Amino acid sequence: MNDTSLTPTTPTGHRRSSAVLITGAGGEVGHGLIDALHAQGREEIVAIDIRELEPAMRDKCRETFVGDICDPLLLGRLLAMYEITEIYHLAALLSTRAEYAPESAHEVNVGGTLNLLRLASEQARSHGRKVKFIYPSSIAVYGMPDLDTKAKAGAVTEDEYLNPTTMYGCNKLYGEHLGRYYARHYRQLAQDRIPDVLDFRCVRYPGLISPHTVPSGGTSDFGPEMIHAAAAGKPYKCFVRESARIPFMTMGEAIEATLALGAADAKRLTRCVYNIGAFSPTAGEFADAVREAFPGADISFKPDVQRQAIVDSWPEEVDWSAATRDWDYKPGKGFKQAFEEDLLPPIRARYTG
Ligand code: AKB
């Protein structure tokens, strides 16, 4: 975009400091992302969450805000104080939680995303450069019509079976479209339109497994919950049947892939939305690996019909060949190797240490 910028100063006339903004920073992905960006020497992290971040996380940020992304005053403050060059918009109500309060989920997942996209475009207008907007979406955008189709479909591409059955999935799919709209068509009829305000890049996550945090509010949570429960010596009743299969990856690989997409050469990117994934064990295979690692593990299966239906509506595998072609994405390890090398050691340390 052209450099038609207003001078990036605060209302008191001081130059605004540059910032990479992370929303939903207190969640599982936020933790991993703050760690990774801090390790890269990024000193300009500004984080928002509705809850206070832990001190260890706060120490890695330039500034943290406790607040709601739906609050226009908070976003106005950010606009006034910072020259935001990059946004990682992680804040969302996940699939299970959203089904208990669909309208609130819509407010956060769609309203919040719209606020952030508007903030990004106002920032870009004010400092004269495109803002990079990294948006994690999810396999929840898919809606497989039945189990037979799910089994036959194999690895689904980004553009197939987009009929989500959850509010979260609908919200994420719309968020992907909103991002593409802001990046390519925003205010397309306005006389004073500035083109190219946003560089929108979206990565669709499968279920994520972190050795450091226990997830909450999602429907892919059965995988990580099972491992953490066994390591903590607690019994676990799995809410899906043993044959349930969806794609997963480790949190470490998801963060690496998110940063790789963020750093990718824009000229090579042929689309806004990319699938990533790594392995697709069934819940039963998950349990076998956990029992092998923790021989006394007490894991039983008691499917919850509604949560099972959500998992059944997600594909068994995703096709990530577009990510490989455009930004060299390659999953590192299969399930057993990732489980043994990347998950077990830190999980054991967490519960014994
Ligand atoms: C959820 O289960 O809602 C999330 C997701 C698959 O996006 N973990």
Coordinates of C-alpha atoms and ligand atoms in Angstrom, one line a residue:
M1 CA 0.0 0.0 0.0
N2 CA 1.1 3.6 -0.5
D3 CA 2.7 5.5 2.3
T4 CA -0.1 7.9 3.0
S5 CA 0.4 7.5 6.7
L6 CA -0.5 9.8 9.5
T7 CA 2.5 10.1 11.8
P8 CA 2.3 7.2 14.3
T9 CA 2.1 9.1 17.5
T10 CA 0.2 8.8 20.7
P11 CA -2.5 11.4 21.6
T12 CA 0.2 13.2 23.7
G13 CA 2.4 13.5 20.6
H14 CA 4.9 10.7 21.5
R15 CA 5.9 8.2 18.8
R16 CA 3.9 5.0 19.2
S17 CA 6.0 1.9 19.8
S18 CA 5.7 -1.0 17.4
A19 CA 3.9 -4.1 18.6
V20 CA 3.0 -7.6 17.8
L21 CA -0.4 -8.1 19.3
I22 CA -1.6 -11.5 20.6
T23 CA -5.3 -11.9 21.6
G24 CA -6.4 -14.8 23.7
A25 CA -2.8 -14.9 24.9
G26 CA -3.6 -16.9 28.1
G27 CA -4.8 -19.9 26.2
E28 CA -2.8 -23.0 25.2
V29 CA -1.7 -21.6 21.8
G30 CA -1.0 -18.2 23.3
H31 CA 1.5 -19.7 25.8
G32 CA 3.4 -21.5 23.1
L33 CA 3.4 -18.5 20.8
I34 CA 4.6 -16.1 23.5
D35 CA 7.4 -18.5 24.4
A36 CA 8.4 -19.0 20.8
L37 CA 8.3 -15.3 19.8
H38 CA 10.2 -14.3 23.0
A39 CA 12.8 -17.0 22.2
Q40 CA 13.2 -15.3 18.8
G41 CA 14.1 -12.1 20.6
R42 CA 10.8 -10.3 19.9
E43 CA 10.5 -7.7 22.5
E44 CA 7.4 -6.0 21.3
I45 CA 4.8 -8.5 22.3
V46 CA 1.5 -6.9 23.6
A47 CA -0.9 -9.5 24.9
I48 CA -4.6 -9.4 25.7
D49 CA -6.7 -11.9 27.5
I50 CA -9.8 -11.8 29.6
R51 CA -7.8 -13.1 32.5
E52 CA -4.5 -11.9 34.0
L53 CA -1.6 -13.8 32.4
E54 CA 0.7 -15.8 34.7
P55 CA 3.8 -13.8 35.8
A56 CA 6.2 -16.0 33.8
M57 CA 4.2 -15.1 30.6
R58 CA 3.8 -11.4 31.5
D59 CA 7.6 -11.2 31.9
K60 CA 7.9 -12.1 28.2
C61 CA 5.6 -9.3 27.0
R62 CA 6.1 -5.6 26.7
E63 CA 2.7 -5.0 28.0
T64 CA -0.4 -7.1 28.9
F65 CA -4.0 -6.1 29.0
V66 CA -6.8 -7.8 30.9
G67 CA -9.8 -7.1 28.7
D68 CA -12.4 -8.2 26.2
I69 CA -11.7 -8.1 22.4
C70 CA -15.4 -7.0 22.1
D71 CA -14.6 -3.8 24.1
P72 CA -14.2 -1.0 21.6
L73 CA -12.6 1.2 24.3
L74 CA -9.8 -1.3 24.8
L75 CA -9.1 -1.6 21.1
G76 CA -9.2 2.2 20.8
R77 CA -6.6 2.4 23.5
L78 CA -4.4 0.0 21.6
L79 CA -4.8 1.9 18.4
A80 CA -3.7 5.1 20.2
M81 CA -0.7 3.6 22.0
Y82 CA 0.8 1.2 19.5
E83 CA 1.9 0.9 15.9
I84 CA 0.7 -2.7 15.5
T85 CA 2.5 -4.5 12.7
E86 CA 1.4 -8.1 13.3
I87 CA -1.6 -9.6 15.0
Y88 CA -2.1 -13.2 16.1
H89 CA -5.8 -13.4 16.8
L90 CA -6.2 -16.5 19.0
A91 CA -9.2 -15.4 21.3
A92 CA -12.2 -17.7 20.7
L93 CA -14.8 -19.8 22.5
L94 CA -14.1 -23.4 21.4
S95 CA -16.5 -26.0 20.1
T96 CA -17.9 -27.6 23.2
R97 CA -18.1 -24.4 25.3
A98 CA -19.7 -22.5 22.4
E99 CA -22.6 -25.0 22.2
Y100 CA -23.7 -24.0 25.7
A101 CA -23.8 -20.3 24.8
P102 CA -23.9 -20.0 21.0
E103 CA -24.9 -16.3 20.9
S104 CA -22.0 -15.4 23.2
A105 CA -19.7 -17.5 21.2
H106 CA -20.8 -15.6 18.1
E107 CA -20.2 -12.3 19.8
V108 CA -16.6 -13.3 20.7
N109 CA -15.7 -15.4 17.7
V110 CA -17.3 -13.2 15.0
G111 CA -17.7 -9.8 16.7
G112 CA -14.2 -10.0 18.2
T113 CA -12.7 -11.0 14.9
L114 CA -14.4 -8.2 13.1
N115 CA -13.1 -5.7 15.7
L116 CA -9.6 -7.0 15.3
L117 CA -9.8 -6.8 11.5
R118 CA -11.1 -3.3 11.7
L119 CA -8.3 -2.4 14.2
A120 CA -5.8 -3.9 11.8
S121 CA -7.0 -1.9 8.8
E122 CA -7.1 1.3 10.8
Q123 CA -3.6 0.6 12.0
A124 CA -2.5 0.0 8.4
R125 CA -4.2 3.2 7.3
S126 CA -2.4 5.1 10.1
H127 CA 1.1 3.8 9.6
G128 CA 1.0 3.2 5.9
R129 CA 2.0 -0.4 5.9
K130 CA 0.1 -3.7 5.6
V131 CA -0.6 -5.3 8.9
K132 CA 0.0 -9.1 9.0
F133 CA -3.0 -10.8 10.5
I134 CA -2.5 -14.5 11.5
Y135 CA -5.7 -16.3 12.2
P136 CA -5.9 -19.8 13.5
S137 CA -8.9 -21.6 12.3
S138 CA -9.8 -25.2 12.9
I139 CA -11.0 -28.6 11.5
A140 CA -14.3 -27.5 13.0
V141 CA -15.1 -25.7 9.8
Y142 CA -15.8 -29.1 8.2
G143 CA -19.0 -31.0 8.4
M144 CA -18.8 -34.6 7.1
P145 CA -22.4 -35.7 6.4
D146 CA -22.1 -39.2 7.7
L147 CA -19.5 -41.8 8.9
D148 CA -19.4 -43.6 5.6
T149 CA -18.5 -40.4 3.7
K150 CA -16.0 -39.5 6.4
A151 CA -14.2 -42.9 6.1
K152 CA -14.2 -42.8 2.3
A153 CA -13.2 -39.1 2.0
G154 CA -9.7 -39.7 3.5
A155 CA -7.7 -36.4 3.5
V156 CA -10.0 -33.5 2.7
T157 CA -8.8 -30.3 1.0
E158 CA -9.4 -26.8 2.3
D159 CA -12.5 -26.4 0.0
E160 CA -14.4 -29.6 0.6
Y161 CA -17.2 -30.4 3.0
L162 CA -17.5 -26.9 4.5
N163 CA -20.9 -27.5 6.3
P164 CA -20.0 -27.1 10.0
T165 CA -22.4 -28.3 12.6
T166 CA -21.1 -26.3 15.5
M167 CA -21.4 -22.5 16.2
Y168 CA -17.6 -22.5 16.6
G169 CA -17.1 -24.1 13.2
C170 CA -19.6 -21.7 11.6
N171 CA -17.8 -18.8 13.3
K172 CA -14.3 -19.9 12.2
L173 CA -15.4 -20.5 8.6
Y174 CA -16.9 -17.0 8.5
G175 CA -13.8 -15.6 10.2
E176 CA -11.7 -17.1 7.3
H177 CA -14.0 -15.4 4.8
L178 CA -13.9 -12.1 6.7
G179 CA -10.1 -12.1 6.6
R180 CA -10.0 -12.8 2.9
Y181 CA -12.6 -10.0 2.4
Y182 CA -10.5 -7.5 4.4
A183 CA -7.3 -8.5 2.7
R184 CA -8.7 -8.3 -0.9
H185 CA -12.0 -6.5 -1.1
Y186 CA -12.4 -4.2 1.9
R187 CA -14.4 -1.1 1.1
Q188 CA -14.1 -2.0 -2.6
L189 CA -16.5 0.8 -3.7
A190 CA -15.3 3.6 -1.5
Q191 CA -13.7 6.6 -3.2
D192 CA -11.0 6.9 -0.5
R193 CA -10.2 3.2 -0.5
I194 CA -6.7 2.2 0.3
P195 CA -6.0 -1.2 -1.2
D196 CA -4.0 -3.9 0.5
V197 CA -4.3 -2.9 4.1
L198 CA -4.1 -6.5 5.4
D199 CA -1.9 -9.5 4.8
F200 CA -4.3 -12.2 6.1
R201 CA -2.9 -15.7 6.6
C202 CA -5.0 -18.5 8.2
V203 CA -3.9 -21.9 9.4
R204 CA -6.5 -24.5 10.1
Y205 CA -5.5 -26.5 13.2
P206 CA -6.4 -30.1 13.9
G207 CA -6.7 -31.1 17.5
L208 CA -3.7 -29.9 19.4
I209 CA -1.8 -31.7 22.2
S210 CA 0.3 -29.7 24.6
P211 CA 2.5 -31.3 27.2
H212 CA 2.4 -28.1 29.2
T213 CA -1.3 -27.2 29.4
V214 CA -4.5 -29.1 29.8
P215 CA -7.1 -28.0 27.3
S216 CA -10.7 -26.9 28.1
G217 CA -13.8 -26.1 26.2
G218 CA -12.9 -28.1 23.0
T219 CA -14.2 -31.4 21.6
S220 CA -10.8 -32.7 20.5
D221 CA -9.8 -32.4 24.2
F222 CA -10.3 -36.2 24.7
G223 CA -6.8 -36.9 23.3
P224 CA -4.7 -34.6 25.5
E225 CA -7.1 -35.1 28.5
M226 CA -6.4 -38.8 28.3
I227 CA -2.6 -38.4 28.5
H228 CA -2.6 -35.8 31.2
A229 CA -5.0 -37.8 33.3
A230 CA -2.8 -40.9 33.1
A231 CA 0.3 -38.9 33.9
A232 CA -1.5 -37.4 36.9
G233 CA -2.6 -40.9 38.1
K234 CA -6.3 -40.1 37.6
P235 CA -8.9 -42.3 35.9
Y236 CA -10.3 -41.0 32.5
K237 CA -13.6 -41.7 30.9
C238 CA -13.3 -40.9 27.2
F239 CA -16.4 -39.2 25.8
V240 CA -15.9 -40.6 22.3
R241 CA -15.9 -44.2 21.1
E242 CA -12.6 -46.1 20.5
S243 CA -13.0 -46.0 16.7
A244 CA -13.3 -42.1 16.6
R245 CA -10.6 -40.7 14.4
I246 CA -9.7 -37.0 13.8
P247 CA -6.4 -35.3 12.9
F248 CA -4.0 -34.1 15.7
M249 CA -0.6 -32.5 16.0
T250 CA 1.6 -31.5 18.9
M251 CA 1.4 -27.9 20.1
G252 CA 5.1 -27.4 19.3
E253 CA 4.6 -28.3 15.7
A254 CA 1.5 -26.1 15.5
I255 CA 3.4 -23.1 16.8
E256 CA 6.3 -23.8 14.4
A257 CA 3.9 -24.0 11.5
T258 CA 2.0 -20.8 12.5
L259 CA 5.3 -18.9 12.6
A260 CA 6.4 -20.5 9.3
L261 CA 3.2 -19.3 7.6
G262 CA 3.7 -15.9 9.2
A263 CA 7.2 -15.7 7.8
A264 CA 6.4 -17.2 4.4
D265 CA 7.1 -15.2 1.2
A266 CA 3.9 -13.5 0.3
K267 CA 4.6 -14.0 -3.4
R268 CA 4.4 -17.8 -3.0
L269 CA 1.1 -17.8 -1.2
T270 CA -1.7 -18.8 -3.5
R271 CA -4.5 -18.8 -1.0
C272 CA -5.5 -17.3 2.4
V273 CA -6.3 -20.6 4.2
Y274 CA -4.1 -23.6 4.7
N275 CA -4.7 -27.0 6.3
I276 CA -2.0 -28.4 8.6
G277 CA -1.9 -31.7 10.5
A278 CA 0.4 -34.5 11.4
F279 CA -1.3 -37.8 12.5
S280 CA -4.7 -39.3 12.9
P281 CA -4.8 -42.0 15.6
T282 CA -8.2 -43.4 16.7
A283 CA -9.2 -42.7 20.3
G284 CA -8.4 -46.4 21.0
E285 CA -4.9 -46.1 19.5
F286 CA -4.4 -43.0 21.7
A287 CA -5.4 -45.1 24.7
D288 CA -3.1 -47.9 23.8
A289 CA -0.1 -45.6 23.5
V290 CA -1.0 -44.0 26.9
R291 CA -1.4 -47.4 28.6
E292 CA 1.9 -48.5 27.2
A293 CA 3.6 -45.4 28.7
F294 CA 1.6 -45.5 32.0
P295 CA 0.9 -49.2 32.6
G296 CA -1.6 -48.6 35.4
A297 CA -3.6 -46.0 33.4
D298 CA -7.4 -46.4 34.1
I299 CA -9.0 -45.4 30.7
S300 CA -12.5 -46.3 29.9
F301 CA -14.8 -45.3 27.0
K302 CA -18.2 -43.8 27.7
P303 CA -19.3 -41.9 24.6
D304 CA -21.4 -38.8 25.0
V305 CA -23.8 -38.9 22.0
Q306 CA -23.7 -35.2 21.2
R307 CA -19.9 -34.7 21.6
Q308 CA -19.4 -37.9 19.6
A309 CA -21.5 -36.4 16.8
I310 CA -19.3 -33.3 16.7
V311 CA -16.2 -35.5 16.4
D312 CA -17.9 -37.6 13.7
S313 CA -18.6 -34.4 11.7
W314 CA -14.8 -33.6 11.5
P315 CA -12.7 -35.4 8.9
E316 CA -10.4 -38.3 9.6
E317 CA -7.5 -36.5 7.9
V318 CA -6.7 -33.2 6.2
D319 CA -4.8 -32.6 3.0
W320 CA -2.0 -30.2 3.7
S321 CA -0.4 -30.3 0.2
A322 CA -1.2 -26.6 -0.4
A323 CA 0.8 -25.7 2.7
T324 CA 3.7 -27.9 1.5
R325 CA 3.6 -26.4 -2.0
D326 CA 3.4 -22.7 -0.9
W327 CA 5.4 -22.5 2.3
D328 CA 7.2 -25.9 2.7
Y329 CA 5.1 -27.2 5.5
K330 CA 6.1 -30.7 6.5
P331 CA 5.0 -32.6 9.6
G332 CA 8.0 -33.9 11.4
K333 CA 7.0 -37.1 13.1
G334 CA 4.3 -39.8 13.2
F335 CA 2.1 -40.3 16.2
K336 CA 4.2 -42.8 18.1
Q337 CA 7.4 -40.9 17.6
A338 CA 5.9 -37.5 18.5
F339 CA 4.2 -39.1 21.5
E340 CA 7.4 -40.7 22.8
E341 CA 9.8 -37.9 22.0
D342 CA 7.9 -34.7 22.3
L343 CA 5.0 -35.3 24.6
L344 CA 6.0 -38.0 27.2
P345 CA 9.2 -36.5 28.6
P346 CA 7.7 -33.0 29.4
I347 CA 4.4 -34.6 30.6
R348 CA 6.2 -36.9 33.0
A349 CA 8.3 -34.1 34.3
R350 CA 5.2 -31.9 34.8
Y351 CA 3.5 -34.5 37.0
T352 CA 6.5 -35.9 38.9
G353 CA 8.5 -32.8 39.2
Ligands
AKB1 C1 -12.0 -27.8 19.6 O1 -12.1 -29.0 19.9 O2 -13.0 -27.0 19.7 C2 -10.7 -27.2 19.2 C3 -10.6 -27.3 17.7 C4 -10.5 -28.6 17.0 O3 -10.5 -26.3 17.1 N1 -9.6 -27.9 19.8

